[in-house]
mmCIF file of C-alpha atoms in Angstrom:
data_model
loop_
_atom_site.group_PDB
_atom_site.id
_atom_site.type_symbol
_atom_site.label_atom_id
_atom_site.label_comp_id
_atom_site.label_asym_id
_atom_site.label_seq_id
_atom_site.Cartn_x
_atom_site.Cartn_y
_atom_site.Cartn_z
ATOM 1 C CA UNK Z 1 24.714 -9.752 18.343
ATOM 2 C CA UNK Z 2 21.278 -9.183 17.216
ATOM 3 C CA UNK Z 3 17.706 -10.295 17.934
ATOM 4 C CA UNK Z 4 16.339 -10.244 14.391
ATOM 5 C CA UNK Z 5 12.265 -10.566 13.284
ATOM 6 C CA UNK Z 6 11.302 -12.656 11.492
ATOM 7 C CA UNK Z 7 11.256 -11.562 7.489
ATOM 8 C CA UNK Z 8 7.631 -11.639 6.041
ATOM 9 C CA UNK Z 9 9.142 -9.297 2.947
ATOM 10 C CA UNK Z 10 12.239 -11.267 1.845
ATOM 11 C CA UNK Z 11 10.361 -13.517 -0.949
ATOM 12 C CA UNK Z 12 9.584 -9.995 -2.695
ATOM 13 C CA UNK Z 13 12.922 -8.757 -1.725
ATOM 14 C CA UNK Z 14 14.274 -7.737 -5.886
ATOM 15 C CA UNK Z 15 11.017 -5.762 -6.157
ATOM 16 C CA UNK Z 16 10.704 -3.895 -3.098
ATOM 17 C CA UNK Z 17 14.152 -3.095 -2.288
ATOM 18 C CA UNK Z 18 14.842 -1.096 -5.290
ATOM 19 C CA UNK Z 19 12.098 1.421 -4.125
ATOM 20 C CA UNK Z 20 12.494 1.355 -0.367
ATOM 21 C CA UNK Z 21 15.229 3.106 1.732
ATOM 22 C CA UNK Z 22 16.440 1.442 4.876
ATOM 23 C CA UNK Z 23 15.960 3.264 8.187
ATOM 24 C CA UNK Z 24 18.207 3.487 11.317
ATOM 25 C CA UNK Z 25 17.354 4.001 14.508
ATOM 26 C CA UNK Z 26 19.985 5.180 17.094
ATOM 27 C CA UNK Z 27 18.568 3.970 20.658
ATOM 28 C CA UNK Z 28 21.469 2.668 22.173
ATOM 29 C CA UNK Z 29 22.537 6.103 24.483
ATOM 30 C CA UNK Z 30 23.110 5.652 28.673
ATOM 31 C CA UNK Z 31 20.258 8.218 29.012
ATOM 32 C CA UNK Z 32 22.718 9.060 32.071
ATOM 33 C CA UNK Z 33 21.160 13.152 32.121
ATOM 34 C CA UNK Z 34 17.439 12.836 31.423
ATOM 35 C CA UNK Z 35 17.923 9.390 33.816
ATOM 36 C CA UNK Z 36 15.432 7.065 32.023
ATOM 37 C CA UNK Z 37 15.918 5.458 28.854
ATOM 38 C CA UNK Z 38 14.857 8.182 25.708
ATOM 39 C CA UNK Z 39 13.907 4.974 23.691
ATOM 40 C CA UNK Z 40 10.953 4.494 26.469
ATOM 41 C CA UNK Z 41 9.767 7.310 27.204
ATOM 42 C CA UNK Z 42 6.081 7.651 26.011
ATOM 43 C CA UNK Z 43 4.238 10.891 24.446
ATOM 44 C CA UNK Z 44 0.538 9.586 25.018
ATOM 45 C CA UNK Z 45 1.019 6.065 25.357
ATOM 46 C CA UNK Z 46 3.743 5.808 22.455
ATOM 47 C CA UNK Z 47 7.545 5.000 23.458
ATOM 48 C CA UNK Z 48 9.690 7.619 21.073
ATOM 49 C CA UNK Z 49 11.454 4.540 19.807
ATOM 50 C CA UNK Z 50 7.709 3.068 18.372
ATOM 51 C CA UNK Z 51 6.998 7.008 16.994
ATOM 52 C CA UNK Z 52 10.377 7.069 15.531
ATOM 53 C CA UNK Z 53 9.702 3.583 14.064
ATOM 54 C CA UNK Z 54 6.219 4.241 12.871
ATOM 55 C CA UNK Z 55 7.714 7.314 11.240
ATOM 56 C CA UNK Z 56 9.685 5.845 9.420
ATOM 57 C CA UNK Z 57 7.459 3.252 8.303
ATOM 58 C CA UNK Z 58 5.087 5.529 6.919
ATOM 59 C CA UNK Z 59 7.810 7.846 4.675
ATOM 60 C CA UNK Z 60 8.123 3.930 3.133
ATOM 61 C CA UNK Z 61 11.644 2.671 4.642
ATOM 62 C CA UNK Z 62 12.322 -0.923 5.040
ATOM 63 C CA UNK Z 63 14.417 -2.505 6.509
ATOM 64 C CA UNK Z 64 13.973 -0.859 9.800
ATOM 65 C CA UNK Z 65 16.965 -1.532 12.449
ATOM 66 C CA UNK Z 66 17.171 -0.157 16.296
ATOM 67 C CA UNK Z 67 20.490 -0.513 17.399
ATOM 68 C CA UNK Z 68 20.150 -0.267 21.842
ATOM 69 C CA UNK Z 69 22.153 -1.685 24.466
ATOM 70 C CA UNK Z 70 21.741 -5.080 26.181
ATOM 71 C CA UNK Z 71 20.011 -4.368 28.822
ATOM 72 C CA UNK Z 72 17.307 -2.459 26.564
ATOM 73 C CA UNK Z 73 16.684 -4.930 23.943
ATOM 74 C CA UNK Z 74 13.754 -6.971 25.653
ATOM 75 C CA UNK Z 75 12.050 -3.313 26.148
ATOM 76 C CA UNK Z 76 12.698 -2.261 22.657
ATOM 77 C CA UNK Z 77 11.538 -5.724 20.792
ATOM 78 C CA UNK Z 78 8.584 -5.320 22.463
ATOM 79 C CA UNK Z 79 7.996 -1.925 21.580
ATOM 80 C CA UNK Z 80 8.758 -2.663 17.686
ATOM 81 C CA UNK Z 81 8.295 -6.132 17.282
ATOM 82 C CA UNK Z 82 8.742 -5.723 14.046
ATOM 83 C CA UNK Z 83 12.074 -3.702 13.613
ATOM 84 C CA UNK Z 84 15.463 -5.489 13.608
ATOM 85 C CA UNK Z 85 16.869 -4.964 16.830
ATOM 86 C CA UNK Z 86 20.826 -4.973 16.677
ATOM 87 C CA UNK Z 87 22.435 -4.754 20.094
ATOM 88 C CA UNK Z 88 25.647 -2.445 20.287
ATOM 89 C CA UNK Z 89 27.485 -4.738 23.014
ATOM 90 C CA UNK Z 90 29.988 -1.324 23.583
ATOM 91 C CA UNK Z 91 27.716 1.991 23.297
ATOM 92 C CA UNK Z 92 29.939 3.518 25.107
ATOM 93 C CA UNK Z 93 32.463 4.419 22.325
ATOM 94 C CA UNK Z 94 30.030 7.004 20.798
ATOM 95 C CA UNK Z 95 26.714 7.493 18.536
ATOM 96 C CA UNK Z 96 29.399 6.380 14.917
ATOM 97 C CA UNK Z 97 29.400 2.928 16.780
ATOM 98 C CA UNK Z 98 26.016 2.460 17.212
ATOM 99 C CA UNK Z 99 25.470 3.479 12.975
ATOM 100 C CA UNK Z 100 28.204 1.446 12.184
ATOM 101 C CA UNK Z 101 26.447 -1.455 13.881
ATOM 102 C CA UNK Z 102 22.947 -0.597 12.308
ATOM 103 C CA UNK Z 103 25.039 -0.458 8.983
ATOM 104 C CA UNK Z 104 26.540 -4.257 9.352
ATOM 105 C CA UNK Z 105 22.853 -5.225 10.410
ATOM 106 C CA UNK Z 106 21.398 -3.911 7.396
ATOM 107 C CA UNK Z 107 24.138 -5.489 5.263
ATOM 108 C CA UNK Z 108 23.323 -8.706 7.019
ATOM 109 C CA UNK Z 109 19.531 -8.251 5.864
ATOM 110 C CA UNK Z 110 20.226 -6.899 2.693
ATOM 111 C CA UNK Z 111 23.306 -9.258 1.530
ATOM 112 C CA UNK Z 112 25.028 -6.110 0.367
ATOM 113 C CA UNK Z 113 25.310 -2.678 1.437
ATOM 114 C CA UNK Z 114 22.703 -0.281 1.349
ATOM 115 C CA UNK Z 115 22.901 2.593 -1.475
ATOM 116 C CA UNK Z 116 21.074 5.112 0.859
ATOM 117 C CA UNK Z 117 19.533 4.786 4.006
ATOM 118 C CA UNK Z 118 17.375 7.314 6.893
ATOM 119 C CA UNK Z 119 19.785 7.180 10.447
ATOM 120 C CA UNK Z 120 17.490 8.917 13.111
ATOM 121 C CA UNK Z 121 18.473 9.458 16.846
ATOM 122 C CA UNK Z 122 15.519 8.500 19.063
ATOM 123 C CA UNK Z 123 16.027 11.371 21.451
ATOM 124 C CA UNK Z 124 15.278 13.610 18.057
ATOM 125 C CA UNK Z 125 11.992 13.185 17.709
ATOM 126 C CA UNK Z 126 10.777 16.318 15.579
ATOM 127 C CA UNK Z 127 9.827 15.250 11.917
ATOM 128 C CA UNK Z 128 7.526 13.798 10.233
ATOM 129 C CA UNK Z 129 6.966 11.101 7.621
ATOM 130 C CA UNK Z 130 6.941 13.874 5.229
ATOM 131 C CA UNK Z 131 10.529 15.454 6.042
ATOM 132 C CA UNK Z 132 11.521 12.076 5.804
ATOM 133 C CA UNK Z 133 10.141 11.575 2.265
ATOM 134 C CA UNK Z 134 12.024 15.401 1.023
ATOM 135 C CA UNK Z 135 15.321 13.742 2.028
ATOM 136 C CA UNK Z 136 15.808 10.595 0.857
ATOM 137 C CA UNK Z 137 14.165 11.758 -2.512
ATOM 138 C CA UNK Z 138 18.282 13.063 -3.049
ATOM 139 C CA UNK Z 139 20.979 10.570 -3.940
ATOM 140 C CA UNK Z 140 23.436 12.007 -1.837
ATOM 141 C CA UNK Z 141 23.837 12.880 2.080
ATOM 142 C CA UNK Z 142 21.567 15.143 2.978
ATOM 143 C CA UNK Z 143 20.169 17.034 6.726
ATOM 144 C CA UNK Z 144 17.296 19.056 7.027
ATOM 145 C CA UNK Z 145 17.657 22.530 7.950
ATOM 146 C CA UNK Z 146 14.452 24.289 9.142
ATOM 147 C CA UNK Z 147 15.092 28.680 9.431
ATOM 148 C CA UNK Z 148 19.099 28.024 9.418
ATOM 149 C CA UNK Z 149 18.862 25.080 12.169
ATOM 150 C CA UNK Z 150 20.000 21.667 11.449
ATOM 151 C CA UNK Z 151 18.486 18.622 12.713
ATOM 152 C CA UNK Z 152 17.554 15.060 12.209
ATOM 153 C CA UNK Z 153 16.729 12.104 10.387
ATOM 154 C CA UNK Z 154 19.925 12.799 7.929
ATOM 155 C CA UNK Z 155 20.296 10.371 4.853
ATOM 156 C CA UNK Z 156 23.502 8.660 4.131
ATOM 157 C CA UNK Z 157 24.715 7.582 0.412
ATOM 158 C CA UNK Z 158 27.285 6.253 -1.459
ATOM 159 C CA UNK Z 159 30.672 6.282 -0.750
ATOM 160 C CA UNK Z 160 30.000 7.734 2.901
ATOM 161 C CA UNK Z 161 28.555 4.143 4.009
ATOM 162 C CA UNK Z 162 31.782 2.734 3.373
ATOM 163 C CA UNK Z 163 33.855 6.031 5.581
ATOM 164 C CA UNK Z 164 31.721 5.278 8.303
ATOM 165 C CA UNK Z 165 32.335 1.817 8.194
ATOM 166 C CA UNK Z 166 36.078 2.545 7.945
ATOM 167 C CA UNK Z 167 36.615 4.504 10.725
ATOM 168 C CA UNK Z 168 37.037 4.936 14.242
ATOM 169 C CA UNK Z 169 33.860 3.877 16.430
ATOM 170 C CA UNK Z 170 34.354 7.108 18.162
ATOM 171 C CA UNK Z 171 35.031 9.444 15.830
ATOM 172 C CA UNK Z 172 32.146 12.022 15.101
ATOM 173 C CA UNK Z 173 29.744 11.689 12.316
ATOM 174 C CA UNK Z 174 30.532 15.364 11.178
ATOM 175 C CA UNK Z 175 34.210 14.470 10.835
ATOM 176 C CA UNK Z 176 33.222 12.062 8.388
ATOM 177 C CA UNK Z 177 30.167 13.243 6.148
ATOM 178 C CA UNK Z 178 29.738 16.507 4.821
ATOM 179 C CA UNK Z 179 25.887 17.350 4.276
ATOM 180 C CA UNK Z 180 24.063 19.003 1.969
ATOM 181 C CA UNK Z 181 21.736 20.961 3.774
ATOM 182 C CA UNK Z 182 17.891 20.549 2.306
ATOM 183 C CA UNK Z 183 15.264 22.992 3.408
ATOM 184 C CA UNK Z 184 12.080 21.697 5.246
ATOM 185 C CA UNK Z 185 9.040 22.476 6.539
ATOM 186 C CA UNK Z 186 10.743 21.295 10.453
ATOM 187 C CA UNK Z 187 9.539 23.484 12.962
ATOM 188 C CA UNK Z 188 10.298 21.017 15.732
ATOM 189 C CA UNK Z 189 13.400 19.948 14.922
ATOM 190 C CA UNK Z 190 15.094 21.964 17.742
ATOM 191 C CA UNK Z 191 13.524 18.926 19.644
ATOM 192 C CA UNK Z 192 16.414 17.242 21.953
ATOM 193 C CA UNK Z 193 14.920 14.643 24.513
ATOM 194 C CA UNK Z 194 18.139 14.730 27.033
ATOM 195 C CA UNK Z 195 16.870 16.683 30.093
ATOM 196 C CA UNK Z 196 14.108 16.435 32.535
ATOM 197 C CA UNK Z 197 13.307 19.864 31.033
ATOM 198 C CA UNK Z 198 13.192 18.447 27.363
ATOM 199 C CA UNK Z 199 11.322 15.947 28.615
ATOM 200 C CA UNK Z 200 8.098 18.110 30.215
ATOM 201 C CA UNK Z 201 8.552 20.437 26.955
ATOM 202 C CA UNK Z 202 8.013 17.386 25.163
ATOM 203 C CA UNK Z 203 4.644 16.361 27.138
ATOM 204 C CA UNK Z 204 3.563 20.519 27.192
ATOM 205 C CA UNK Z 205 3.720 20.165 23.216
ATOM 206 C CA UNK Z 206 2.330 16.792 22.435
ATOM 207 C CA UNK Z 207 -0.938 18.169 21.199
ATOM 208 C CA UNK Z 208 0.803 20.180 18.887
ATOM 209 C CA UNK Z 209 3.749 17.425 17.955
ATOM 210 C CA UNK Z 210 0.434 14.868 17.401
ATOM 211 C CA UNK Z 211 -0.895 17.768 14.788
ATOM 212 C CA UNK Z 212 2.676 17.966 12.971
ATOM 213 C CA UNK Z 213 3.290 14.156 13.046
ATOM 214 C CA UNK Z 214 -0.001 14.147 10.884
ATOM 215 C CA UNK Z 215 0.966 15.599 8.018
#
């Protein structure tokens, strides 16, 4: 099930989505340690699901799906009215579901399947539009890696679209896509919103996190 937008870009749809990459975003998570919903929670005024979305905007992906849970999708249309919000109706079975479902969503847009596309976990909120734009300039599955750490958005390509759709809901995304790792400038991608503690580290940095998401 999905509450959908309505499409304002479909009429130029041969033109633009030959240059654009489709984004992701993961939102659908029981939030059962940080005990609010991560998709919600502002930095200023700003839900991270609207930063994540804007984001991604700005690097130049379109479509945009949030995949959440029922009883968040009022909240989350609201907060990016002009995503595609695809409701995971069992979240429960793991973060592969949720892509999975953002995957079929995008197909259902799209009328095929995507050849790349941005997946990025709300409750990993440190990059940038730039970062963004480093990773999906590579036709194949890619991370960032900032000093030897990992982190998120990743981009997804090719034949691993069709693995993740083949497999297990609950089976983990590193069983199923191997990564190349791409070097960025990502000095807050250490960033994991899943704590009360995250959570004030989050609000002690925005000033700095506003300067980053700048650039």
């Amino acid at each position: 099930m999905k509450k959908k937008r309505k499409s304002n870009w479909s009429a130029t749809v041969g033109t633009n989505m030959a240059r654009s990459v489709p984004g992701i975003i993961l939102a659908a998570g029981a939030s059962s340690r940080l005990g609010e919903p991560k998709s919600l929670v502002n930095v200023g005024s700003v839900p991270l699901v609207r930063w994540a979305y804007e984001h991604l905007k700005t690097a130049g992906c379109k479509p945009i799906v949030v995949v959440t849970r029922a009883e968040l999708s009022v909240d989350v249309l609201l907060a990016v009215p002009d995503a595609i919000v695809s409701i995971n109706p069992h979240p429960e079975a793991g973060r592969t579901g949720s892509l999975q479902n953002g995957i079929s969503s995008l197909h259902s847009e799209l009328g095929r399947l995507p050849r790349k596309l941005v997946m990025a976990p709300v409750d990993r909120p440190g990059w940038n539009a730039t970062l963004v734009r480093a990773l999906t300039g590579h036709d194949q599955s890619v991370c960032p890696v900032h000093q030897g750490r990992k982190g998120h958005p990743v981009v997804l390509s090719g034949d691993d679209l069709e693995r993740i759709l083949s497999v297990s809901s609950s089976t983990p995304l590193r069983d199923i896509v191997s990564f190349l790792e791409v070097p960025v400038d990502g000095p807050w991608l250490h960033l994991n919103i899943d704590t009360s503690e995250s959570l004030s580290d989050l609000h002690e940095n925005a000033a700095e996190l506003h300067a980053y998401f700048q650039r």
